[in-house]
Coordinates of C-alpha atoms in Angstrom, one line a residue:
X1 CA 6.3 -17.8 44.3
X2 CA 4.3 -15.1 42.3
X3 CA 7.2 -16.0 39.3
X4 CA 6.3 -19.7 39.3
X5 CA 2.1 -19.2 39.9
X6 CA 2.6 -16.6 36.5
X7 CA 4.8 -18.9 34.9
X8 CA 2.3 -22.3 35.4
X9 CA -0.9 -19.8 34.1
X10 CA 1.1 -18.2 30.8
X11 CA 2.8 -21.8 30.2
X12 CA -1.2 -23.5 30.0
X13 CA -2.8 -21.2 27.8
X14 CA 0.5 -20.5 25.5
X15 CA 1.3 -23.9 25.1
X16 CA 0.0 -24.6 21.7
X17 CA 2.0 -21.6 20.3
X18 CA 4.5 -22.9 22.6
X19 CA 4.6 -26.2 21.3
X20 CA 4.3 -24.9 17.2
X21 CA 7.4 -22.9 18.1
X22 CA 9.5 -26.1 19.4
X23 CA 7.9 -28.1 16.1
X24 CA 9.5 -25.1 14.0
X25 CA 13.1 -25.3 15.5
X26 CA 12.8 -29.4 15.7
X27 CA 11.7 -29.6 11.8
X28 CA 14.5 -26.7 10.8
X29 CA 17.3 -29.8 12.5
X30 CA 15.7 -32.6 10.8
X31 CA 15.5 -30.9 7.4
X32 CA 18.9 -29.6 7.4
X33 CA 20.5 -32.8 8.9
X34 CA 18.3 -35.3 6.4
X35 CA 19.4 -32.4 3.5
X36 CA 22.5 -33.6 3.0
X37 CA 21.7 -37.6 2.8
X38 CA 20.4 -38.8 -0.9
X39 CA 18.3 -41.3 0.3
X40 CA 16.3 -38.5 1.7
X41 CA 16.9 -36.0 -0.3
X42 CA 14.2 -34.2 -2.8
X43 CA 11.4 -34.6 -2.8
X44 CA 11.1 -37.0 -0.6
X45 CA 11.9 -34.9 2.2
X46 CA 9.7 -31.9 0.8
X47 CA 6.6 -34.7 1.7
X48 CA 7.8 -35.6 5.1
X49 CA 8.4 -31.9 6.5
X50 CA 5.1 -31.5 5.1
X51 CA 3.3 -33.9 6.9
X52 CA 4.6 -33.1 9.8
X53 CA 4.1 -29.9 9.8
X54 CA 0.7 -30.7 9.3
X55 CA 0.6 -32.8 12.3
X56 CA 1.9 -30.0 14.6
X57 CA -0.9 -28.0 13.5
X58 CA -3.2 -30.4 14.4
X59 CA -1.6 -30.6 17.6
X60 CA -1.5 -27.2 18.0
X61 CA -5.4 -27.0 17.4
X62 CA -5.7 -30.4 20.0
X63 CA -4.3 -28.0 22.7
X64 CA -6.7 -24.9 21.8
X65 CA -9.2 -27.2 22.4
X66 CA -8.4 -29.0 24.6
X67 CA -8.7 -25.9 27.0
X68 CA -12.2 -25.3 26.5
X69 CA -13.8 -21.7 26.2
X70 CA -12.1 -19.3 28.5
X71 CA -15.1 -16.7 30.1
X72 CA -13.2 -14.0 31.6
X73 CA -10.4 -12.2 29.1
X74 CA -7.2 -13.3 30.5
X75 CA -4.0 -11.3 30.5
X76 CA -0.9 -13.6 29.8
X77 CA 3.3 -12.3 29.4
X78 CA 2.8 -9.2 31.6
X79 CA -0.3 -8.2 29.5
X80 CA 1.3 -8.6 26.2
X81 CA -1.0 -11.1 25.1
X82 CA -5.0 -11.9 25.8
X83 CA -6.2 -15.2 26.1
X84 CA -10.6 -15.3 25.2
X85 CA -13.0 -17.3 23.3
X86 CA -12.6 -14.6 20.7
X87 CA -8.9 -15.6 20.5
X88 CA -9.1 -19.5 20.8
X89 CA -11.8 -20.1 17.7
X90 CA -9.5 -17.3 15.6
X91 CA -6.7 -19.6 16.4
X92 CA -8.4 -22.7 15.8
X93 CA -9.4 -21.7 12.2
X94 CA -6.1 -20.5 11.3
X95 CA -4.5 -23.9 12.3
X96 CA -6.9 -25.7 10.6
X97 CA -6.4 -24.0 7.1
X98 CA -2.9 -23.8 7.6
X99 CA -3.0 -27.5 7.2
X100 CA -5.4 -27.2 4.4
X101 CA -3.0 -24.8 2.7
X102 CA 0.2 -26.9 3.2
X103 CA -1.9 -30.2 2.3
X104 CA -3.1 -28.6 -1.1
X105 CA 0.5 -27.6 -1.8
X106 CA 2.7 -30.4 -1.5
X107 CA 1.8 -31.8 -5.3
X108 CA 2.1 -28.5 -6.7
X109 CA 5.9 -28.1 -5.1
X110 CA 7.0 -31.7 -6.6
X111 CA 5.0 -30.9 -9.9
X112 CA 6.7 -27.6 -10.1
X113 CA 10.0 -28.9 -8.9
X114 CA 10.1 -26.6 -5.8
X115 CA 11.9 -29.5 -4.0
X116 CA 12.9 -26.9 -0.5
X117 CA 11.6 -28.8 2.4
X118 CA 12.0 -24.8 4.1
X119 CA 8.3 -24.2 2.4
X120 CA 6.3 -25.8 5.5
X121 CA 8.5 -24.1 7.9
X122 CA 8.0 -20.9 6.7
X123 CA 4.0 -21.4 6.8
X124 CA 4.6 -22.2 9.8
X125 CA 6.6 -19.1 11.1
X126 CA 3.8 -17.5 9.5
X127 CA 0.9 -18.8 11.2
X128 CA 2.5 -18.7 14.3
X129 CA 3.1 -14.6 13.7
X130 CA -1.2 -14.7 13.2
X131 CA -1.5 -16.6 16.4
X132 CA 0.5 -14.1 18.3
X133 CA -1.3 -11.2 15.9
X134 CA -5.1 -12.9 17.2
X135 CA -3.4 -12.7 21.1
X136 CA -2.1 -9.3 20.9
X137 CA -2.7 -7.2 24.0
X138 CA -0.2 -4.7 23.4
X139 CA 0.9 -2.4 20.8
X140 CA 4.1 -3.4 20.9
X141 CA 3.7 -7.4 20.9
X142 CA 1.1 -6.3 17.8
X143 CA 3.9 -5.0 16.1
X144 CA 6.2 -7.7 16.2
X145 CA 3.8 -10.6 15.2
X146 CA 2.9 -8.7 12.3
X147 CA 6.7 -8.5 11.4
X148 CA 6.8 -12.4 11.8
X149 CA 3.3 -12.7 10.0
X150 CA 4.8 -10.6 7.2
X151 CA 8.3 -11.2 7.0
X152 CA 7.3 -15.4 6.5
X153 CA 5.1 -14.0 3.6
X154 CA 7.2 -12.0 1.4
X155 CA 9.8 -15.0 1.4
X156 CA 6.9 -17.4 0.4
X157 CA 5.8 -14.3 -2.2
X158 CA 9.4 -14.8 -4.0
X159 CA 9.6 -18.9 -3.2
X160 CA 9.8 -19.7 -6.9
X161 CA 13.3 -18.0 -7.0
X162 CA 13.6 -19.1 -11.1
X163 CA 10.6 -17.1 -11.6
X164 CA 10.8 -13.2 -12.7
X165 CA 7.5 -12.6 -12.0
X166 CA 7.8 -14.4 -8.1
X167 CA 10.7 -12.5 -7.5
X168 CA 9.2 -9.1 -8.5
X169 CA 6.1 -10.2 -6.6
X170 CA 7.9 -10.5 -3.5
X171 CA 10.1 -7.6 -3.9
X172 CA 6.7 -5.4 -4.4
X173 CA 5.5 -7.2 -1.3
X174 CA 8.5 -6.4 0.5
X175 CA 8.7 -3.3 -0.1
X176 CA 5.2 -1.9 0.4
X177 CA 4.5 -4.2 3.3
X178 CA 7.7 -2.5 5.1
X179 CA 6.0 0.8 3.8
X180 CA 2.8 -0.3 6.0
X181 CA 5.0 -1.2 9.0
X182 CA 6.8 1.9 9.1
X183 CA 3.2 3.3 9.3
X184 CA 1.9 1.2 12.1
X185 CA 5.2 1.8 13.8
X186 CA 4.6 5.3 13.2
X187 CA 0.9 5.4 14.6
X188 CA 2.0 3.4 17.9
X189 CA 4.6 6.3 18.7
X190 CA 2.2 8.9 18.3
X191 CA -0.3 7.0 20.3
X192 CA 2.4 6.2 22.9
X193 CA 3.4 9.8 23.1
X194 CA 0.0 11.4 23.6
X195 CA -0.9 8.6 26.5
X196 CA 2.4 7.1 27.5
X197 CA 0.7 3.5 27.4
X198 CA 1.2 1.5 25.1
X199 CA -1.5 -1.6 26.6
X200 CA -4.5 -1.5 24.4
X201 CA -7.4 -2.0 27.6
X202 CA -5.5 1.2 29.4
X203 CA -4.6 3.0 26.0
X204 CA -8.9 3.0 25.7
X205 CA -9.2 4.3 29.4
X206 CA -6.9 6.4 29.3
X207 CA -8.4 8.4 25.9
X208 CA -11.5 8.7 27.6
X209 CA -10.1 10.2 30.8
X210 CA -8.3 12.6 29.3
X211 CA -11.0 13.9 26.6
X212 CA -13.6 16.2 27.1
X213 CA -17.4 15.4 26.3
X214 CA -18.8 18.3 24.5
X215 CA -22.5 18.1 23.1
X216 CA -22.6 14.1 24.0
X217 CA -19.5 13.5 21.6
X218 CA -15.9 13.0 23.5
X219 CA -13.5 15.4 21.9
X220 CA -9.6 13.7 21.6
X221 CA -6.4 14.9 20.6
X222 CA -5.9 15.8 17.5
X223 CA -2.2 13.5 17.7
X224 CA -4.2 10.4 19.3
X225 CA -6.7 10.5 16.2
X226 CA -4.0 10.9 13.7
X227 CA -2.3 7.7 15.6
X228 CA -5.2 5.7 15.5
X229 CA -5.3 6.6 11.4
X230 CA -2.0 5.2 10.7
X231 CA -2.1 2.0 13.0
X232 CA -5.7 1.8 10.9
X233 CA -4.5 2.5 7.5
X234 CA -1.2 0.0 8.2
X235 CA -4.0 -3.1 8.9
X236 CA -6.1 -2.4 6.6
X237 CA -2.9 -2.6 4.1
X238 CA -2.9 -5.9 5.6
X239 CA -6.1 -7.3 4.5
X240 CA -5.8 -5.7 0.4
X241 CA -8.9 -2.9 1.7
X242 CA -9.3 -0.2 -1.1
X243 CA -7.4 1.8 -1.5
X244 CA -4.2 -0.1 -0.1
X245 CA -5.0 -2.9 -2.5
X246 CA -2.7 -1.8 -5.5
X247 CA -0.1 -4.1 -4.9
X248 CA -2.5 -7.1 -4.3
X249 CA -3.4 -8.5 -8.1
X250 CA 0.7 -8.4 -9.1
X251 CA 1.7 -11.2 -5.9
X252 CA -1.4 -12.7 -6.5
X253 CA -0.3 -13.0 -10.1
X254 CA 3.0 -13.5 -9.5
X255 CA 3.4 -16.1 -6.5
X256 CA 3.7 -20.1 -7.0
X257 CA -0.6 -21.1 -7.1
X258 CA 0.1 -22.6 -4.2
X259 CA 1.5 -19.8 -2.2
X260 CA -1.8 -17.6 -3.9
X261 CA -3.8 -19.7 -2.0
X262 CA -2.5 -19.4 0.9
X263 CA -2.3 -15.6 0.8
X264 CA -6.5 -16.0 -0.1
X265 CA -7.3 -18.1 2.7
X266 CA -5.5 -17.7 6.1
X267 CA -3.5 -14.3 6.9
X268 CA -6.8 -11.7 6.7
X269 CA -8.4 -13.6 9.7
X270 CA -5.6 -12.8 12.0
X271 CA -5.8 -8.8 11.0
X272 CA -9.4 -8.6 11.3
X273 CA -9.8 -10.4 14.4
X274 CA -7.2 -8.1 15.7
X275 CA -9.1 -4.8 13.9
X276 CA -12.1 -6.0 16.1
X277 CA -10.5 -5.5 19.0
X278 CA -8.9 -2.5 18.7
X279 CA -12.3 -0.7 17.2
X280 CA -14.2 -2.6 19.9
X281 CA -12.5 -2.8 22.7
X282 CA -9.9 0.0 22.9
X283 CA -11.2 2.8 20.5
X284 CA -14.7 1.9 21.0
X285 CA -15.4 5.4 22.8
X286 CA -14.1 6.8 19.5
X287 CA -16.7 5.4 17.3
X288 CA -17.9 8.0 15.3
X289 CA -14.2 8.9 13.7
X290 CA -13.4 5.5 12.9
X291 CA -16.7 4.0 11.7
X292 CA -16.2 6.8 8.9
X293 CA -13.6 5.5 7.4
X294 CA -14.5 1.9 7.8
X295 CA -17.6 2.6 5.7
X296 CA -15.5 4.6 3.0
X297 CA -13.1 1.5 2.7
X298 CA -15.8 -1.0 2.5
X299 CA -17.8 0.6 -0.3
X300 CA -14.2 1.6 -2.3
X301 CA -13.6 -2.0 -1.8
X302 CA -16.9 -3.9 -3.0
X303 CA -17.2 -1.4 -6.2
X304 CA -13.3 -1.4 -7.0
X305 CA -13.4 -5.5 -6.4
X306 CA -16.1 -5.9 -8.5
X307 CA -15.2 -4.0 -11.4
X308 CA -12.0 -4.8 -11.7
X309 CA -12.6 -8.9 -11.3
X310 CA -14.8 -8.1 -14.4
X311 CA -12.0 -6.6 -16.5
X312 CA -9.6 -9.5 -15.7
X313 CA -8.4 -11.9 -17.9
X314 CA -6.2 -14.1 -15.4
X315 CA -7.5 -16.3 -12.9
X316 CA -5.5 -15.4 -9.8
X317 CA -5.9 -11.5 -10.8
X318 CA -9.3 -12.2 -10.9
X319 CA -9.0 -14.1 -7.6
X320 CA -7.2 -11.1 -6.2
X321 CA -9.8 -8.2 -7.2
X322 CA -12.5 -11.5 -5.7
X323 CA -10.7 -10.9 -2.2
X324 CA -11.0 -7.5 -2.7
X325 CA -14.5 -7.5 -3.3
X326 CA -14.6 -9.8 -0.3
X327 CA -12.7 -7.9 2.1
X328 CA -15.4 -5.0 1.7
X329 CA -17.7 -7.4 3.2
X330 CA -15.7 -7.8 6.1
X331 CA -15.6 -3.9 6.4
X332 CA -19.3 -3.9 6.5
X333 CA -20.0 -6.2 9.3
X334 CA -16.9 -4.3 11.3
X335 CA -18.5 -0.7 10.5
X336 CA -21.4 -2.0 12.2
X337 CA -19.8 -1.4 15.8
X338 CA -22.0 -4.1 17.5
X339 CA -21.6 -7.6 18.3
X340 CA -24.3 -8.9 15.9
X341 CA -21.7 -7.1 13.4
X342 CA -19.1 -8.8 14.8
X343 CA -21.3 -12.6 14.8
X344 CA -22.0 -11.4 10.8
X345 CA -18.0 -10.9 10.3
X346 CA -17.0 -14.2 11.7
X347 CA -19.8 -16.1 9.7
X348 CA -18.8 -14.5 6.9
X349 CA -14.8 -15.0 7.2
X350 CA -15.3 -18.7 7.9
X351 CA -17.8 -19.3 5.2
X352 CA -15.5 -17.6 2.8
X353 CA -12.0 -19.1 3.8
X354 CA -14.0 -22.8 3.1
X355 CA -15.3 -22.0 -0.1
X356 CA -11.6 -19.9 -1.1
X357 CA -10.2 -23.1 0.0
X358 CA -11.9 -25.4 -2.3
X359 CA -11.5 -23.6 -5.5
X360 CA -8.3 -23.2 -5.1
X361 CA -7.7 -27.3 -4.6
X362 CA -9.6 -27.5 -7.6
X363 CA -7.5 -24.7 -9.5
X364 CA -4.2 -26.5 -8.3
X365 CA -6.1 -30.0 -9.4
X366 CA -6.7 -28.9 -12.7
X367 CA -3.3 -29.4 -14.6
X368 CA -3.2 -29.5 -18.4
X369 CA -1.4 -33.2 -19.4
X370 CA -2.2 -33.3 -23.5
X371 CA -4.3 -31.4 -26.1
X372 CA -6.2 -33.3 -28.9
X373 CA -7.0 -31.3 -31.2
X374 CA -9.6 -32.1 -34.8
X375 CA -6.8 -33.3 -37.0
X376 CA -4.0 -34.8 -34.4
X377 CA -2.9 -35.4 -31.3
X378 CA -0.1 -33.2 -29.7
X379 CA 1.5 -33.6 -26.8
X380 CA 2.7 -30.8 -24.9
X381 CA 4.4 -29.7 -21.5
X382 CA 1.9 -29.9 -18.4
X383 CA 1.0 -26.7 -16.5
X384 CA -1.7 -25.3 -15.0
X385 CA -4.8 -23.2 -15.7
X386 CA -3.6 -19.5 -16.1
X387 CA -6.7 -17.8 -18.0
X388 CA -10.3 -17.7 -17.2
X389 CA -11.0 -18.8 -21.0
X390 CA -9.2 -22.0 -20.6
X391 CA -12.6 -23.3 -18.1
X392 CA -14.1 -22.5 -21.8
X393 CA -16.1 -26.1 -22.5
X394 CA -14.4 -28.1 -19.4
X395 CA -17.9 -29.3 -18.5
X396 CA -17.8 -31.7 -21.2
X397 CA -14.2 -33.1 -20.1
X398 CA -14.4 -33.5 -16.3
X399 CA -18.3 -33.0 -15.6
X400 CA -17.9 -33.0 -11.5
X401 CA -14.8 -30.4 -11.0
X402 CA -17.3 -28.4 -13.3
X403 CA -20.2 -29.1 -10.9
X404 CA -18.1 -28.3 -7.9
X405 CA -16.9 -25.2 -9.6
X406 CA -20.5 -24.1 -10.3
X407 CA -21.1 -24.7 -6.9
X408 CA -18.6 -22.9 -5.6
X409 CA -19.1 -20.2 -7.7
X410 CA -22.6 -19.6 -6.9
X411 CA -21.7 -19.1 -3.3
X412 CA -19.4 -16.5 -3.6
X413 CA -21.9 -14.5 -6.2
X414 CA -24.4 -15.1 -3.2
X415 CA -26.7 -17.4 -4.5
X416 CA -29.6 -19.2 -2.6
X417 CA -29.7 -21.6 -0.8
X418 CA -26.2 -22.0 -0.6
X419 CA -23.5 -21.3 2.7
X420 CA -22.4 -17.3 0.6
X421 CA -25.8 -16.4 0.7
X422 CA -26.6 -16.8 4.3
X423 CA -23.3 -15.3 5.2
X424 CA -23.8 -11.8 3.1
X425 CA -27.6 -11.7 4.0
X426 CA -26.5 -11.6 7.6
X427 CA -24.3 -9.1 6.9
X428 CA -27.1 -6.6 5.1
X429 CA -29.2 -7.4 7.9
X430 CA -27.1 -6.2 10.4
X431 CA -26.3 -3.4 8.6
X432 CA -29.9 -2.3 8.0
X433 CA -30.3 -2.9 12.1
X434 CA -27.7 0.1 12.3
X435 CA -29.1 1.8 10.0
X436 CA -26.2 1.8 7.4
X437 CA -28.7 1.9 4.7
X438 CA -25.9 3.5 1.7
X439 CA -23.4 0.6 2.6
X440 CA -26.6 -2.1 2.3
X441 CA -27.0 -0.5 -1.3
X442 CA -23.5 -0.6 -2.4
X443 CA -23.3 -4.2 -1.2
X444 CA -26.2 -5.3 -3.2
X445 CA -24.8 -3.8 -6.0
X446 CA -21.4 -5.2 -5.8
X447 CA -23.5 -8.6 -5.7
X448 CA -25.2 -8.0 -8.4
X449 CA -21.6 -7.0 -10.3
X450 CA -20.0 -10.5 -8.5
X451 CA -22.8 -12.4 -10.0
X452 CA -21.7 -11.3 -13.6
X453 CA -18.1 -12.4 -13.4
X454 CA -18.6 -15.6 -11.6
X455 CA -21.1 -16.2 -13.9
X456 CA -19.2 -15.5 -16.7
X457 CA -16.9 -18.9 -15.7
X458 CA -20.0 -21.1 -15.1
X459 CA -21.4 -20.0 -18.9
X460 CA -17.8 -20.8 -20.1
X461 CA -17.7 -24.2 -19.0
X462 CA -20.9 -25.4 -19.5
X463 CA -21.5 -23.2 -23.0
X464 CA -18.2 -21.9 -24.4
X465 CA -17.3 -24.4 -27.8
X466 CA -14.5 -25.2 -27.9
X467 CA -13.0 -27.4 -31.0
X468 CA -10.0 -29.0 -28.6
X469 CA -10.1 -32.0 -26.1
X470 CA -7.3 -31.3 -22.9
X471 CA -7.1 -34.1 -20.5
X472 CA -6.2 -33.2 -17.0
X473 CA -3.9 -35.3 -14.7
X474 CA -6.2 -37.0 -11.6
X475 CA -6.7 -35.1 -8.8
X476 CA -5.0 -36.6 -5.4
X477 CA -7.1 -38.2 -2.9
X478 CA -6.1 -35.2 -0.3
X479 CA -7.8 -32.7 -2.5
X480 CA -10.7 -34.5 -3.4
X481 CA -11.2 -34.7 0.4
X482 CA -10.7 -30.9 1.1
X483 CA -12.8 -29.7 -1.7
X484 CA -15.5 -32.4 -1.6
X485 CA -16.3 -31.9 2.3
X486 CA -16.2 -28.2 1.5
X487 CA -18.8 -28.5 -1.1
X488 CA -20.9 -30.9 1.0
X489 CA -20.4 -28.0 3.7
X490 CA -21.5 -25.1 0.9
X491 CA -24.9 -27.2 -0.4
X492 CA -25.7 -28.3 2.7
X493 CA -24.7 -25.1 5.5
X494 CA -28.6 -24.1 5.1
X495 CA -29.7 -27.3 6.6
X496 CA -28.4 -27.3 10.5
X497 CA -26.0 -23.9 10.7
X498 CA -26.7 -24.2 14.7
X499 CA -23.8 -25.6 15.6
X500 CA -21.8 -23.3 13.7
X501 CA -23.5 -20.2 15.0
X502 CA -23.6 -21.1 18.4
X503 CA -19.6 -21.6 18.4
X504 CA -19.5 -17.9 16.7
X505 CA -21.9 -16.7 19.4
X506 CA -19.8 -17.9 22.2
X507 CA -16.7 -16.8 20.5
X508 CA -18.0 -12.9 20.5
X509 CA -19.3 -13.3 23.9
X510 CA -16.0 -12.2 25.2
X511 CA -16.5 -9.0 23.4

């Protein structure tokens, strides 16, 4: 009786990871069995797994929301997994730009001839490793999703197996991201030796109850704080914080575009939603020695992101030290230890994978197709923007990507009155509200630094000369879609944000 009640109560609010996981195994037959048959054989097939895929996210998203805000926490799989508001809009988000991410992509595989229908499985496997990573109640089910999570992603890091510089971005990937897990895996013994729990709401009870409180501060085990350093340092390798980030501009570099932009957009929400709850829920009590190093990572993060986007002369390094820069940000609402902190980070992530998503469905958009130069007309093999001087005098060749580009650009330097500005302003002010004046300072700094290098782009397209004519191939109606409701979202956020605060607002409630 108690077997079938627990197995009706997990079954409802699992079912959408549930159902993802039957749409992975069902696509895996179909693509294999169509595979071998020419009439559906590349690319065709690379298209319909595609789709579909996209469809089971959407699905997948249906049932999370379909199920309406859950009040109470509640503990699902023998308390391996938690099921909150927190969790259900993380999960929601990451469904939605996993379809963004596979729906961007599927010109650049048949451009690029990456005609392996396995792409959209593996984002798939993927995202459903950050759905179980957002769930986590347990060290131990942390541990494996993150395995799934990153396992998915060091395959998709090497996809373009041709490629030397895919294949040595995935081995790097591979072999520092094991480096991190053997670190997390290392923290959660330690932690499960000193308390002999391994359950993240009784791992937090159980530190208090067995510390002392000495002068107001509770004093813990030396072995529980070194525990909780390495399952922090192993996540924040996760989301490229300084100084973990070394490996982060060579796969950027080095991965299909299309694979870059996934990496930008979707996996960091599943870690930091995760990093919340440890530092707010289970280590909470333990504030002062975590909150440290939170701030040293954030400010490493927004100087080192900074100057290095300004030194670089590649677009997706310079996307890569962006994130970085970025991912500071998210630091600085987390350090904050509250649940204003925690509305800021949220705002913040959302606003930021929106605006990532859109440049990059430009940046995959904008493929070369001829040169003409003063004298004749050459043509030449298409291929896409590598450089950040090759934007130099697009303004004068496709007028609205350049707009949208400007646009977008001016919401990640922070612009007003545009969505980046109202996300990092509520950042600084909450901040400020915990007195964190150093980390305001160093984050209106790194501003000031973002503007130059995303400014540098807007003055190359609208003022860089430049004596020869390229013609781009037309962007697909899928892309134009994505990035022009993005922009219409960035222009326009200032307008009516309500609805979109509210949903964060109810989504920390939980907390």
């Amino acid at each position: 009786m108690d077997f079938l009640y627990l197995f009706e109560k997990d079954f409802h609010y699992l079912l959408p990871e549930l159902f993802l996981t039957s749409s992975i195994l069902i696509l895996l037959v179909y693509g294999v069995l169509l595979a071998t048959e020419s009439s559906f054989n590349y690319p065709i097939l690379v298209r319909n797994v595609a789709w579909l895929s996209i469809i089971s996210l959407s699905l997948s998203a249906y049932l999370l929301v379909n199920q309406g805000l859950v009040g109470n926490p509640l503990a699902l799989l023998g308390n391996l997994v938690i099921n909150d508001s927190w969790t259900q809009t993380a999960k929601v988000i990451i469904c939605l730009s996993g379809m963004a991410s596979i729906l961007i992509a599927i010109q650049y595989l048949e451009k690029e001839r990456l005609n392996d229908f396995e792409f959209s499985i593996i984002v798939l496997l993927a995202i459903l490793g950050m759905l179980f990573i957002v769930s986590s109640d347990d060290l131990m089910s942390l541990y494996m999703s993150i395995e799934l999570q990153s396992l998915s992603l060091y395959v998709l890091a090497c996809y373009k197996r041709n490629s030397v510089f895919s294949v040595e971005a995935g081995l790097k990937y591979f072999v520092l991201g094991a480096f991190s897990s053997g670190l997390l895996l290392f923290g959660i013994s330690l932690l499960y030796g000193f308390t002999g729990c391994t359950h993240l709401e009784d791992l937090g009870k159980l530190i208090v109850t067995s510390s002392e409180v000495t002068e107001g501060l509770l004093t813990v085990s030396n072995g529980i704080k070194v525990g909780l350093l390495f399952v922090g340092i192993s996540l924040l390798f996760k989301i490229y914080a300084v100084p973990f980030h070394l490996w982060v501009p060579d796969v950027y570099q080095g991965s299909p575009t299309a694979i870059t932009s996934f990496f930008a957009i979707t996996p960091s929400l599943s870690v930091v939603a995760v990093l919340s709850r440890l530092f707010y829920c289970t280590f909470h009590d333990l504030l002062v020695d975590w909150q440290l190093i939170i701030v040293i990572c954030s400010c490493l993060s927004i100087l080192i992101g900074s100057l290095g986007a300004i030194a670089q002369k590649n677009i997706k390094r310079f996307l890569a030290y962006s994130a970085i820069g970025h991912v500071g940000y998210f630091l600085m609402a987390l350090a904050t230890g509250t649940s204003e902190g925690l509305e800021s980070l949220l705002l913040y992530i959302i606003i930021y994978i929106i605006t990532s998503l859109s440049f990059f469905t430009i940046l995959l958009g904008l493929r070369k197709q001829s040169l003409i130069t003063q004298s004749t007309r050459k043509e030449f093999q298409e291929g896409e923007i590598e450089t950040i001087n090759q934007f130099q005098g697009l303004a004068r060749m496709q007028p609205v990507i350049s707009f949208s580009l400007a646009v977008l650009l001016f919401s990640m330097a922070g612009i007003p009155p545009l969505a980046g500005f109202f996300s990092k302003l509520y950042v600084f002010l909450t901040a400020v509200h915990n007195q964190l004046f150093f980390l305001v300072f160093v984050g209106i700094l790194g501003s000031v630094l973002g503007a130059v290098y995303y400014l540098r782009i807007i003055r190359l397209m609208y003022f860089g000369q430049s004596n020869d004519w390229e013609t781009f191939e037309w962007i697909s109606k899928e892309r134009s879609i994505i990035s022009s409701s993005s922009i219409f979202f960035v222009l326009f956020f200032f307008l009516y944000p309500t609805p979109l605060l509210v949903m964060i607002h109810q989504a920390v409630l939980s907390f």
